[in-house]
XYZ file of C-alpha atoms in Angstrom:
732
model
C 154.263 173.137 94.356
C 153.358 175.981 96.825
C 156.069 176.811 99.295
C 153.811 176.449 102.227
C 152.481 172.934 101.126
C 155.968 171.690 100.286
C 156.997 172.850 103.806
C 154.104 170.809 105.471
C 154.955 167.578 103.368
C 158.561 167.775 104.048
C 157.643 168.033 107.938
C 155.302 165.205 107.762
C 158.146 162.932 106.009
C 160.308 163.315 108.786
C 160.816 161.171 111.584
C 159.128 161.886 114.975
C 162.475 162.556 116.575
C 163.416 164.954 113.858
C 159.982 166.551 114.039
C 160.780 167.734 117.534
C 163.343 170.125 116.191
C 161.589 172.468 113.861
C 163.092 175.824 114.676
C 164.110 175.935 110.849
C 160.606 175.667 109.763
C 158.147 178.690 108.983
C 156.932 180.244 112.077
C 153.269 179.409 111.024
C 154.347 175.737 110.758
C 156.153 175.741 114.034
C 152.849 177.122 115.624
C 150.744 174.333 113.969
C 153.125 171.437 114.731
C 153.320 172.538 118.577
C 149.806 171.951 118.893
C 149.457 169.773 121.950
C 145.594 169.467 121.719
C 144.384 170.909 118.481
C 141.276 172.896 118.833
C 138.915 171.765 116.089
C 135.291 171.573 115.250
C 134.063 168.115 116.014
C 131.147 168.474 113.693
C 133.147 166.761 110.934
C 135.264 164.321 112.657
C 134.320 160.887 112.335
C 136.676 159.274 114.828
C 137.807 160.951 117.858
C 140.392 158.331 118.580
C 142.369 159.167 115.361
C 142.789 162.720 116.925
C 145.333 161.217 119.188
C 147.648 160.502 116.227
C 147.086 163.162 113.692
C 147.243 166.905 113.866
C 143.766 167.682 112.338
C 144.456 171.399 112.153
C 147.852 171.042 110.083
C 145.700 168.478 107.889
C 143.054 171.075 107.217
C 145.552 173.617 106.450
C 147.290 171.197 103.919
C 143.889 170.591 102.304
C 143.273 174.253 101.860
C 146.717 174.747 100.276
C 145.970 171.867 97.863
C 142.840 173.373 96.759
C 144.705 176.531 96.300
C 147.312 174.916 94.261
C 144.738 173.626 91.706
C 143.246 177.085 90.956
C 144.087 179.228 87.894
C 145.274 182.570 89.752
C 147.872 185.420 89.068
C 150.853 184.985 90.681
C 150.437 187.658 93.212
C 146.963 186.582 94.469
C 148.095 182.858 94.818
C 151.290 184.134 96.962
C 148.881 186.330 98.910
C 146.333 183.521 99.635
C 149.119 181.115 100.378
C 150.193 183.340 103.405
C 146.589 183.776 104.222
C 145.900 180.061 104.451
C 149.222 179.293 106.232
C 148.442 181.475 108.965
C 144.660 181.227 109.232
C 144.579 178.482 111.676
C 147.486 179.342 113.814
C 145.284 180.371 116.918
C 144.324 176.557 117.222
C 148.136 175.696 117.515
C 150.920 176.399 119.755
C 152.024 174.703 122.979
C 150.224 175.006 126.195
C 153.072 177.358 127.510
C 152.764 179.311 124.352
C 149.125 179.646 124.566
C 149.184 180.841 128.121
C 151.561 183.453 127.066
C 149.531 184.722 124.078
C 146.453 184.964 126.303
C 148.188 187.020 128.728
C 149.294 189.222 125.756
C 145.527 189.588 124.929
C 145.483 187.141 121.914
C 141.941 185.789 121.271
C 142.231 182.139 120.993
C 138.788 181.452 121.203
C 137.679 183.346 118.195
C 140.400 181.899 116.036
C 140.268 184.198 113.020
C 141.076 187.120 115.184
C 143.452 185.283 117.360
C 145.315 184.157 113.891
C 145.254 187.787 112.561
C 146.653 188.834 116.160
C 149.462 186.028 115.974
C 150.239 186.942 112.412
C 151.055 190.621 113.368
C 153.040 189.346 116.288
C 155.319 186.979 114.183
C 155.102 187.726 110.479
C 154.111 191.644 110.002
C 156.970 193.928 109.682
C 157.193 197.214 111.909
C 156.569 199.059 108.756
C 153.084 198.281 107.472
C 152.781 197.759 103.823
C 149.492 197.305 101.879
C 150.673 193.570 101.290
C 150.478 193.140 105.235
C 147.372 194.921 105.852
C 145.418 192.810 102.941
C 146.874 189.576 104.535
C 146.059 190.556 108.203
C 142.426 191.508 107.129
C 141.821 188.334 105.141
C 143.013 186.288 108.129
C 140.858 188.458 110.596
C 137.831 187.621 108.335
C 138.697 184.184 107.345
C 135.930 181.875 107.072
C 133.309 184.632 107.951
C 131.283 184.240 104.682
C 130.710 180.498 105.126
C 129.836 181.315 108.803
C 127.467 184.080 107.584
C 125.856 181.260 105.182
C 125.583 178.996 108.216
C 123.698 181.734 110.384
C 126.577 181.969 112.609
C 127.404 185.596 112.298
C 125.670 188.887 111.350
C 126.576 190.336 108.042
C 128.555 193.273 109.569
C 131.434 191.037 110.496
C 132.561 191.073 107.042
C 132.509 194.747 106.363
C 136.335 195.186 107.064
C 136.896 193.640 103.820
C 135.497 196.867 102.138
C 138.586 198.746 103.663
C 140.723 196.891 101.155
C 139.098 198.676 98.242
C 138.448 202.039 100.030
C 142.269 202.226 100.745
C 143.111 201.547 97.004
C 144.971 198.409 97.803
C 142.970 196.188 95.356
C 140.335 196.826 92.944
C 136.838 195.641 93.160
C 137.469 192.941 90.656
C 140.654 191.958 92.390
C 138.682 191.586 95.743
C 136.008 189.635 94.212
C 138.541 187.200 92.881
C 140.539 186.880 95.859
C 137.330 186.365 98.045
C 135.974 183.641 95.675
C 139.373 181.810 95.618
C 139.907 182.184 99.335
C 136.378 180.920 100.254
C 136.849 177.908 97.801
C 139.878 176.792 99.744
C 138.541 177.165 103.015
C 135.042 175.538 102.195
C 136.375 172.798 99.766
C 139.088 172.060 102.342
C 136.282 170.911 104.481
C 134.695 168.761 101.833
C 134.939 169.331 97.976
C 131.100 168.700 97.793
C 130.347 171.379 100.237
C 131.793 174.081 97.919
C 129.677 173.002 95.134
C 126.650 173.400 97.326
C 127.340 176.993 98.449
C 129.300 178.593 95.903
C 126.503 180.606 94.274
C 125.374 181.959 97.696
C 128.976 182.707 98.588
C 129.355 184.578 95.204
C 126.074 186.522 95.932
C 127.425 187.610 99.534
C 130.718 188.590 97.906
C 129.026 190.564 95.496
C 127.200 192.436 98.501
C 130.566 193.017 100.167
C 132.380 194.235 97.098
C 129.571 196.509 95.902
C 128.718 197.937 99.292
C 125.161 196.752 99.117
C 122.861 197.523 101.842
C 122.044 194.200 103.208
C 119.358 193.170 105.814
C 120.464 190.518 108.007
C 118.742 187.063 108.458
C 115.546 187.315 110.257
C 115.482 185.166 113.648
C 113.611 182.268 111.888
C 116.187 182.292 108.879
C 119.012 182.472 111.190
C 118.034 179.385 113.223
C 116.995 177.538 110.052
C 120.622 177.990 108.734
C 122.003 176.992 112.307
C 119.781 173.812 112.005
C 120.464 173.111 108.376
C 121.681 169.572 109.309
C 118.802 168.780 111.402
C 116.676 169.993 108.492
C 118.514 167.688 106.138
C 117.936 164.770 108.564
C 114.093 165.379 108.421
C 113.312 168.330 110.845
C 110.147 170.250 110.022
C 111.399 173.400 110.679
C 108.339 175.666 109.363
C 106.109 173.431 111.454
C 108.162 173.303 114.465
C 108.719 177.070 114.544
C 105.284 177.863 114.049
C 104.322 175.599 117.195
C 107.055 177.224 119.057
C 105.590 180.631 118.497
C 102.332 179.775 119.890
C 104.276 179.674 123.152
C 106.803 182.173 123.020
C 107.600 185.298 120.696
C 110.885 183.579 119.412
C 111.868 186.841 117.669
C 111.638 189.087 120.545
C 113.315 186.714 122.796
C 116.176 186.003 120.650
C 116.554 189.479 119.439
C 119.739 190.281 121.183
C 121.568 187.439 119.318
C 121.192 189.782 116.110
C 124.530 191.565 116.690
C 126.501 188.515 118.173
C 128.673 185.793 116.475
C 127.781 182.151 117.457
C 130.436 179.568 117.498
C 130.167 175.769 117.408
C 126.365 176.049 117.585
C 125.556 173.323 115.177
C 128.398 171.088 116.197
C 127.172 171.254 119.977
C 123.395 171.248 119.474
C 122.674 169.500 116.047
C 121.222 166.557 117.914
C 119.034 168.733 120.090
C 115.443 169.733 119.085
C 114.577 173.272 117.862
C 112.892 174.086 121.301
C 115.902 172.814 123.362
C 118.209 174.786 121.188
C 116.032 178.008 121.806
C 115.904 177.177 125.626
C 119.693 177.094 125.605
C 119.922 180.555 123.953
C 117.590 181.933 126.577
C 119.465 180.339 129.487
C 122.696 182.285 127.950
C 120.788 185.590 127.311
C 119.149 185.748 130.735
C 122.154 184.596 132.651
C 123.776 186.907 135.481
C 126.905 187.030 133.086
C 124.944 188.456 130.379
C 122.891 190.845 132.097
C 125.402 192.190 134.764
C 128.693 191.524 133.210
C 129.808 189.388 135.920
C 131.705 186.097 135.737
C 132.032 183.208 138.081
C 134.902 183.925 140.428
C 138.081 182.246 139.036
C 140.519 183.718 141.428
C 141.022 182.195 144.579
C 140.735 184.867 147.225
C 140.827 182.650 150.345
C 139.012 184.096 153.456
C 138.259 187.732 153.861
C 140.823 188.007 156.922
C 143.592 186.585 154.624
C 142.847 188.648 151.516
C 145.226 191.254 150.746
C 144.379 195.051 149.592
C 146.328 194.383 146.436
C 144.391 191.341 145.813
C 141.010 192.973 146.449
C 141.912 195.816 143.979
C 142.844 193.158 141.340
C 139.569 191.341 141.778
C 137.732 194.733 141.715
C 139.504 195.789 138.407
C 139.014 192.226 136.828
C 135.221 192.619 137.401
C 135.074 196.094 136.111
C 136.922 195.131 132.976
C 134.479 192.430 132.360
C 131.563 194.607 133.341
C 132.571 197.484 130.815
C 133.055 194.989 128.059
C 130.076 194.125 126.011
C 129.520 190.436 124.816
C 130.267 190.179 121.074
C 130.833 186.463 120.892
C 128.807 183.455 122.230
C 130.726 180.198 122.144
C 129.264 176.773 122.578
C 132.813 175.137 122.105
C 132.652 173.629 125.862
C 129.439 172.258 125.019
C 130.503 170.528 121.875
C 133.532 169.056 123.559
C 131.504 167.300 126.250
C 128.726 165.962 123.876
C 130.957 163.354 122.081
C 133.097 160.279 122.830
C 134.836 157.638 120.792
C 132.885 154.365 120.458
C 134.571 151.509 118.660
C 136.543 154.000 116.422
C 133.799 156.160 115.604
C 132.551 159.631 116.990
C 129.366 158.941 118.949
C 126.939 161.396 120.490
C 127.132 160.971 124.179
C 123.294 160.045 124.320
C 123.569 159.630 128.190
C 124.434 163.421 128.634
C 121.762 164.546 125.741
C 118.884 162.638 127.610
C 119.875 164.151 130.904
C 120.158 167.533 129.580
C 116.744 167.126 127.796
C 115.185 166.205 130.931
C 117.077 169.374 132.618
C 115.647 171.777 129.928
C 112.057 170.221 130.010
C 111.680 171.405 133.696
C 111.902 174.970 132.540
C 108.933 176.763 131.745
C 109.182 179.886 129.313
C 108.358 182.363 132.188
C 111.075 180.871 134.048
C 113.585 181.339 131.363
C 112.684 184.785 130.575
C 112.903 185.815 134.205
C 116.421 183.916 134.405
C 115.366 181.793 137.240
C 117.705 179.194 138.466
C 115.926 175.758 139.055
C 117.635 173.340 141.423
C 118.413 169.993 139.725
C 120.580 167.319 141.393
C 123.821 166.630 139.363
C 123.409 168.814 136.413
C 123.281 172.587 135.918
C 124.112 175.044 133.088
C 127.233 176.948 133.171
C 127.669 180.601 131.430
C 130.945 181.970 131.890
C 133.256 185.056 130.883
C 136.906 185.475 131.164
C 139.017 188.379 131.951
C 141.445 187.429 128.931
C 138.361 187.434 126.519
C 135.752 189.585 128.418
C 133.707 190.075 125.112
C 133.035 186.111 125.004
C 130.254 184.166 126.608
C 130.937 180.408 126.949
C 128.127 178.115 127.398
C 127.828 174.495 128.574
C 126.194 172.209 131.005
C 128.022 170.830 133.987
C 127.275 167.255 135.448
C 128.446 166.503 138.898
C 131.478 164.424 139.535
C 129.145 161.464 140.556
C 127.078 161.797 137.249
C 130.457 162.245 135.093
C 131.870 158.897 136.625
C 128.564 157.127 136.082
C 128.299 158.333 132.676
C 131.659 157.149 131.873
C 130.911 153.763 133.441
C 127.842 153.330 131.360
C 130.079 154.064 128.247
C 132.660 151.429 129.597
C 129.975 148.895 130.256
C 128.245 148.988 126.822
C 129.363 145.734 125.841
C 129.141 143.760 129.089
C 126.397 142.565 131.390
C 127.205 145.467 133.950
C 125.646 147.894 131.495
C 122.069 147.390 132.355
C 122.961 147.873 136.187
C 124.986 151.017 135.032
C 122.054 152.572 133.137
C 119.637 151.822 135.916
C 121.834 153.590 138.383
C 121.876 156.717 135.909
C 118.134 156.598 135.868
C 117.933 156.603 139.674
C 120.394 159.387 139.865
C 118.352 161.667 137.600
C 114.816 160.268 138.341
C 114.008 158.982 135.008
C 111.530 156.170 133.817
C 113.333 153.209 132.382
C 111.341 152.308 129.385
C 111.239 156.014 128.182
C 115.008 155.575 127.404
C 115.532 152.227 126.249
C 118.535 151.366 124.144
C 120.976 154.074 124.448
C 124.010 153.306 122.696
C 122.899 151.186 119.606
C 119.443 153.085 118.962
C 120.027 153.563 115.346
C 120.915 149.737 114.861
C 117.833 148.882 116.894
C 115.628 151.163 114.669
C 116.977 149.709 111.695
C 116.398 145.994 112.986
C 112.782 147.191 113.618
C 112.389 148.521 110.220
C 113.562 145.174 108.678
C 110.650 143.414 110.342
C 107.965 144.626 107.791
C 107.118 141.246 106.603
C 106.259 139.999 110.095
C 104.000 142.803 110.844
C 102.182 142.907 107.332
C 99.750 140.356 108.810
C 98.266 142.808 111.170
C 96.865 144.725 108.179
C 94.183 142.350 107.487
C 92.653 142.799 110.887
C 92.587 146.578 111.037
C 88.969 148.237 110.904
C 87.969 151.953 110.879
C 89.655 154.977 110.025
C 91.744 155.842 112.981
C 94.587 153.436 113.961
C 97.068 153.907 116.872
C 100.342 152.037 116.740
C 101.820 151.780 120.261
C 105.643 151.761 120.237
C 105.916 152.370 116.623
C 109.945 151.626 116.576
C 111.376 152.586 113.275
C 107.948 153.451 111.761
C 107.558 150.270 109.493
C 104.099 149.476 110.500
C 102.988 153.245 110.107
C 104.672 152.779 106.564
C 102.682 149.707 105.728
C 99.348 151.027 106.982
C 99.736 154.314 105.115
C 100.783 152.292 101.691
C 98.123 149.570 102.008
C 95.208 151.488 103.742
C 95.317 155.076 102.140
C 91.834 155.707 103.740
C 93.183 154.966 107.157
C 94.788 157.744 109.598
C 97.891 156.045 111.287
C 99.148 157.584 114.649
C 102.381 156.332 116.319
C 102.649 156.820 120.232
C 105.824 156.244 122.025
C 107.229 157.179 125.352
C 110.845 157.318 124.156
C 112.159 160.779 122.983
C 114.715 159.211 120.615
C 112.133 157.105 118.785
C 109.793 160.090 118.349
C 112.570 162.491 117.062
C 113.737 159.760 114.631
C 110.362 159.130 113.270
C 109.820 162.971 112.957
C 112.984 163.204 110.787
C 111.529 160.111 108.857
C 108.264 161.786 107.978
C 109.776 164.951 107.019
C 112.438 163.514 104.704
C 110.174 160.890 103.391
C 106.949 162.802 103.191
C 104.773 160.628 105.264
C 101.293 161.436 106.165
C 101.250 159.339 109.398
C 101.629 161.297 112.770
C 103.427 160.579 116.012
C 103.352 161.801 119.451
C 105.106 161.279 122.691
C 102.890 159.500 125.196
C 102.342 156.685 127.740
C 100.562 153.668 126.561
C 99.147 153.059 129.951
C 97.357 156.607 129.851
C 96.091 156.740 126.131
C 92.997 158.857 127.292
C 95.408 161.769 127.931
C 96.387 162.065 124.313
C 93.365 160.851 122.191
C 89.666 161.206 123.223
C 88.170 158.233 124.782
C 86.006 156.225 122.066
C 87.644 157.897 118.961
C 90.005 155.280 117.957
C 89.049 152.402 115.673
C 92.003 149.984 116.069
C 94.870 149.884 118.632
C 98.004 147.759 117.837
C 100.531 146.329 120.190
C 103.138 144.788 118.027
C 105.940 143.251 120.168
C 105.388 145.993 122.738
C 103.412 144.377 125.421
C 106.374 142.432 126.524
C 108.529 145.609 126.713
C 105.853 147.222 129.027
C 105.605 144.217 131.106
C 109.479 143.975 131.505
C 110.240 147.742 131.845
C 107.210 149.204 133.739
C 107.387 148.982 137.524
C 103.843 148.425 139.155
C 103.619 147.755 142.863
C 107.250 148.082 143.307
C 108.408 145.462 140.785
C 108.871 144.935 136.967
C 107.771 141.721 135.248
C 104.193 142.419 136.560
C 100.944 141.039 134.676
C 99.037 144.138 136.131
C 101.197 146.310 133.563
C 99.814 144.262 130.808
C 96.179 144.578 132.124
C 96.492 148.274 132.529
C 97.720 148.844 128.897
C 94.651 146.663 127.598
C 92.447 148.735 129.620
C 94.042 151.989 128.440
C 93.356 150.901 124.883
C 90.030 149.733 125.469
C 88.947 153.004 126.989
C 89.928 155.084 123.706
C 88.344 152.326 121.367
C 85.208 152.864 119.699
C 82.350 150.387 119.667
C 83.206 147.774 117.216
C 86.792 148.921 117.342
C 89.753 146.281 117.685
C 92.768 145.752 119.704
C 95.512 143.820 117.783
C 98.381 142.028 119.563
C 101.581 140.541 118.061
C 103.941 139.318 120.719
C 105.641 136.577 122.323
C 103.923 133.435 123.802
C 104.706 130.734 126.041
C 103.902 127.134 125.395
C 101.631 124.624 127.255
C 101.460 122.488 129.152
C 104.285 124.549 131.077
C 105.554 121.022 132.424
C 107.070 120.149 129.170
C 110.823 120.023 128.916
C 113.348 120.350 126.130
C 116.923 119.147 125.664
C 119.360 121.665 124.038
C 122.649 120.385 122.668
C 125.049 123.187 121.802
C 127.121 122.746 118.665
C 129.150 125.934 119.291
C 132.061 125.635 122.030
C 130.699 128.537 124.037
C 126.972 127.628 124.012
C 127.031 126.276 127.663
C 128.720 129.453 128.989
C 126.046 131.568 127.107
C 123.280 129.719 129.203
C 125.131 129.904 132.295
C 125.638 133.774 131.831
C 121.964 134.166 130.671
C 120.625 132.258 133.906
C 122.586 134.413 136.031
C 121.669 137.748 134.150
C 118.139 137.216 133.250
C 115.607 139.524 135.139
C 112.481 138.126 134.258
C 112.259 134.996 136.404
C 114.539 132.204 137.731
C 115.810 129.918 134.851
C 116.338 126.449 135.703
C 118.242 123.720 134.150
C 120.021 120.392 134.439
C 123.377 120.173 132.847
C 123.780 116.631 131.107
C 127.157 117.136 129.822
C 129.645 119.908 128.780
C 127.283 120.556 125.923
C 123.925 119.309 126.714
C 121.065 120.644 129.118
C 117.562 119.854 129.978
C 115.152 122.655 131.009
C 111.525 123.597 131.144
C 110.221 124.404 127.728
C 109.586 128.087 128.295
C 112.865 128.480 130.020
C 114.512 126.922 126.835
C 112.568 129.199 124.465
C 113.275 132.309 126.492
C 116.891 131.711 126.489
C 117.105 131.038 122.714
C 115.269 134.292 121.936
C 118.390 136.113 123.222
C 120.837 133.491 122.038
C 119.601 134.039 118.613
C 120.145 137.843 118.572
C 123.642 137.486 119.685
C 126.232 139.526 121.779
C 125.240 143.078 120.480
C 121.711 142.893 121.658
C 122.546 140.620 124.793
C 122.755 143.547 127.357
C 118.986 144.471 126.235
C 117.392 141.221 125.569
C 118.284 139.789 129.144
C 116.050 142.685 130.468
C 113.170 141.512 128.454
C 111.033 138.646 128.860
C 109.222 137.916 125.426
C 106.811 135.269 126.297
C 104.543 136.656 128.961
C 101.485 134.105 128.901
C 100.556 130.878 127.587
C 97.415 131.031 125.419
C 95.111 130.080 128.100
C 96.667 132.575 130.439
C 96.416 135.318 127.752
C 92.788 134.430 127.372
C 91.919 134.581 130.942
C 93.918 138.024 131.503
C 91.735 139.602 128.431
C 88.522 138.340 129.996
C 89.096 139.382 133.596
C 90.570 142.715 132.529
C 87.843 143.833 129.871
C 85.014 141.665 130.846
C 81.959 141.169 128.744
C 82.279 143.812 126.429
C 85.186 142.324 124.753
C 85.087 139.675 122.177
C 88.293 137.510 121.516
C 88.061 137.127 117.558
C 91.267 135.318 117.324
C 93.992 133.897 119.402
C 96.630 131.907 117.611
C 100.108 131.177 118.080
C 102.991 130.185 115.624
C 106.710 129.829 115.251
C 108.175 133.019 113.794
C 110.044 132.704 110.704
C 113.934 132.820 110.889
C 114.417 131.086 114.400
C 114.727 127.762 112.850
C 117.406 128.853 110.171
C 119.256 131.065 112.645
C 119.700 128.266 115.181
C 120.089 125.326 112.873
C 123.843 125.343 112.982
C 124.131 126.556 116.694
C 121.887 124.087 118.636
C 119.993 120.921 118.420
C 116.661 121.027 120.188
C 115.117 117.773 121.332
C 112.420 116.502 123.728
C 113.070 115.298 127.120
C 113.720 111.605 125.617
C 116.382 112.883 123.183
C 114.339 112.996 120.211
C 114.465 115.907 117.714
C 111.584 118.361 117.754
C 110.636 121.556 116.246
C 111.112 124.883 118.256
C 108.191 125.912 120.325
C 105.857 128.481 119.120
C 107.277 131.929 119.590
C 104.659 134.380 118.606
C 100.833 134.858 119.003
C 98.283 137.077 117.102
C 95.334 138.211 119.204
C 92.343 140.197 117.906
C 89.939 141.561 120.488
C 86.710 143.437 119.461
C 84.847 145.964 121.452
C 81.153 145.148 121.329
C 78.828 147.596 119.481
C 78.492 148.804 116.146
C 80.408 147.080 113.351
C 82.771 149.519 111.811
C 83.110 150.021 108.032
């Protein structure tokens, strides 16, 4: 077994008390073991909670050594690479006290390959430089750069120091080729063994360029962006199309040209969930910042007031600023942004969707002209922070900074995700940033919600029988299941999805790219459809389980749960409809006569607590009930059914479902609303209602429903299907 690998395993086998005394261990292991907060790339971490109990940097070093042990290499190359791998992550280690001392000595801890090479020189290299020491130091200093070049993070020139190894005669071309292939297999397979199989051919080609001294032209801006966004592209981003659309508004190559000679750190980890446009805007905020253009950094020295600032302090500050100004920027690090974008949710690393949406809104306010001129726009509770520090003057650090109030409110939202307080917390966040509620529905379980939406295909399929014409708008397409059905069953139809939720549109764009769909989606407001499509050009508009959401979330005349919102949505759809076109509605329905009552007997011990909690939290209207016993109540039929919708979905959906009123109208009230809103031009071809499949089965072992006399009855109808036609020519 490799000596380094054996040392790690022996260290791990010791008790916690014994591990505290590691002075007999190799120096590199002491540094890794002393890490109080390991500096890691969060991109491949699945659970941040686990980091509290593991040393991720030591674990990664161990995996690279395991790969090395399995390779067939000569003894001297194996020994050489063992030393390289043992030291290559040390800049991520050390105690806080050690790290402060290193920074004072000029050790670059933020560009860890350089910092690790400096630590190797500090602790391991002898006073008399030998070829072996120079080879090891050079390999540590360039550690991981071939993989980073493949990912678009560095220019090719960063690898050129490797040529000195053959130029000095320390190794032959063949030996260097073998060393670099083995080293990169250890580095990349140490992340994940499948990753090496994916990139080894490209790595071999790049190593060939290095060893042979081939003149190599760097990636274009577009190619580099594509590599930086490889994860987004794998998840469905249409890079070529998006880049072309972006190019119509800004000369991307020209604006991002200054990045060509810079190395970029933690880009994908920090911005993989942002769009290409948002990534470009973040780059431009950095490139046109004062810190970039003038070499100034935010003053981190407490100078006090002018009267109390001594001459020595003034000189130190001046020297500090001059040192920063004289050093050109070589590295741009997004590590601070990466660290702020994730949190642990039920043991899994989660994107901080709250911060992401606020940052998206912040970036949206910037025009391209304002970015180019470096304007600072006032935005309450959020701003971008671009910094340089005197101990690493060649590195620019990029992140976004939230006000203390915003940070606390976001933390409260995360803590409240599984409680009734969640909705109030999110609404406070919307108010703080001036956001519209229905545009950002379901933060923390968006993926689960969209998956549930996609599982409802059979329920939506009935709508296909009533589609007319060639152009169909699906309002609020959710996971895209109806768009898929239209595409599959009606190849002659052009399906278009419109949703005001940014995360829904992003997910659908990825789905379209990955599955090669022909439907289109656009971000838009259901109440103003004529802003997105020309009036009279749509043949069918579909509201599939969406009108009740518009009713529940959009404020009109100062309050939600307003039937005027439903009327506005119908008018909006009718305006873009062609003569002979149709509006299709599939949504909740209330029962009539509304005076009917139902008795519910709970078969679960906590059923009554559910109802009490629901009645207190529901926002749509006052829920009234009479308690007959500890397990039985009597209440109006529509209050009963509204409660049972939420009771059926369970705890995970509770915080959202209590905000929505599924049944808006009785059948007669629906007909009256349609006629009053659309007038004589509209014909109601169908208005029927039924009990949606699944409710009876889902509730069978949880409740017994009876009429007011205690006789068992069926559940009330839950869903309506309405077909409205605009008078005029009949569409084919």
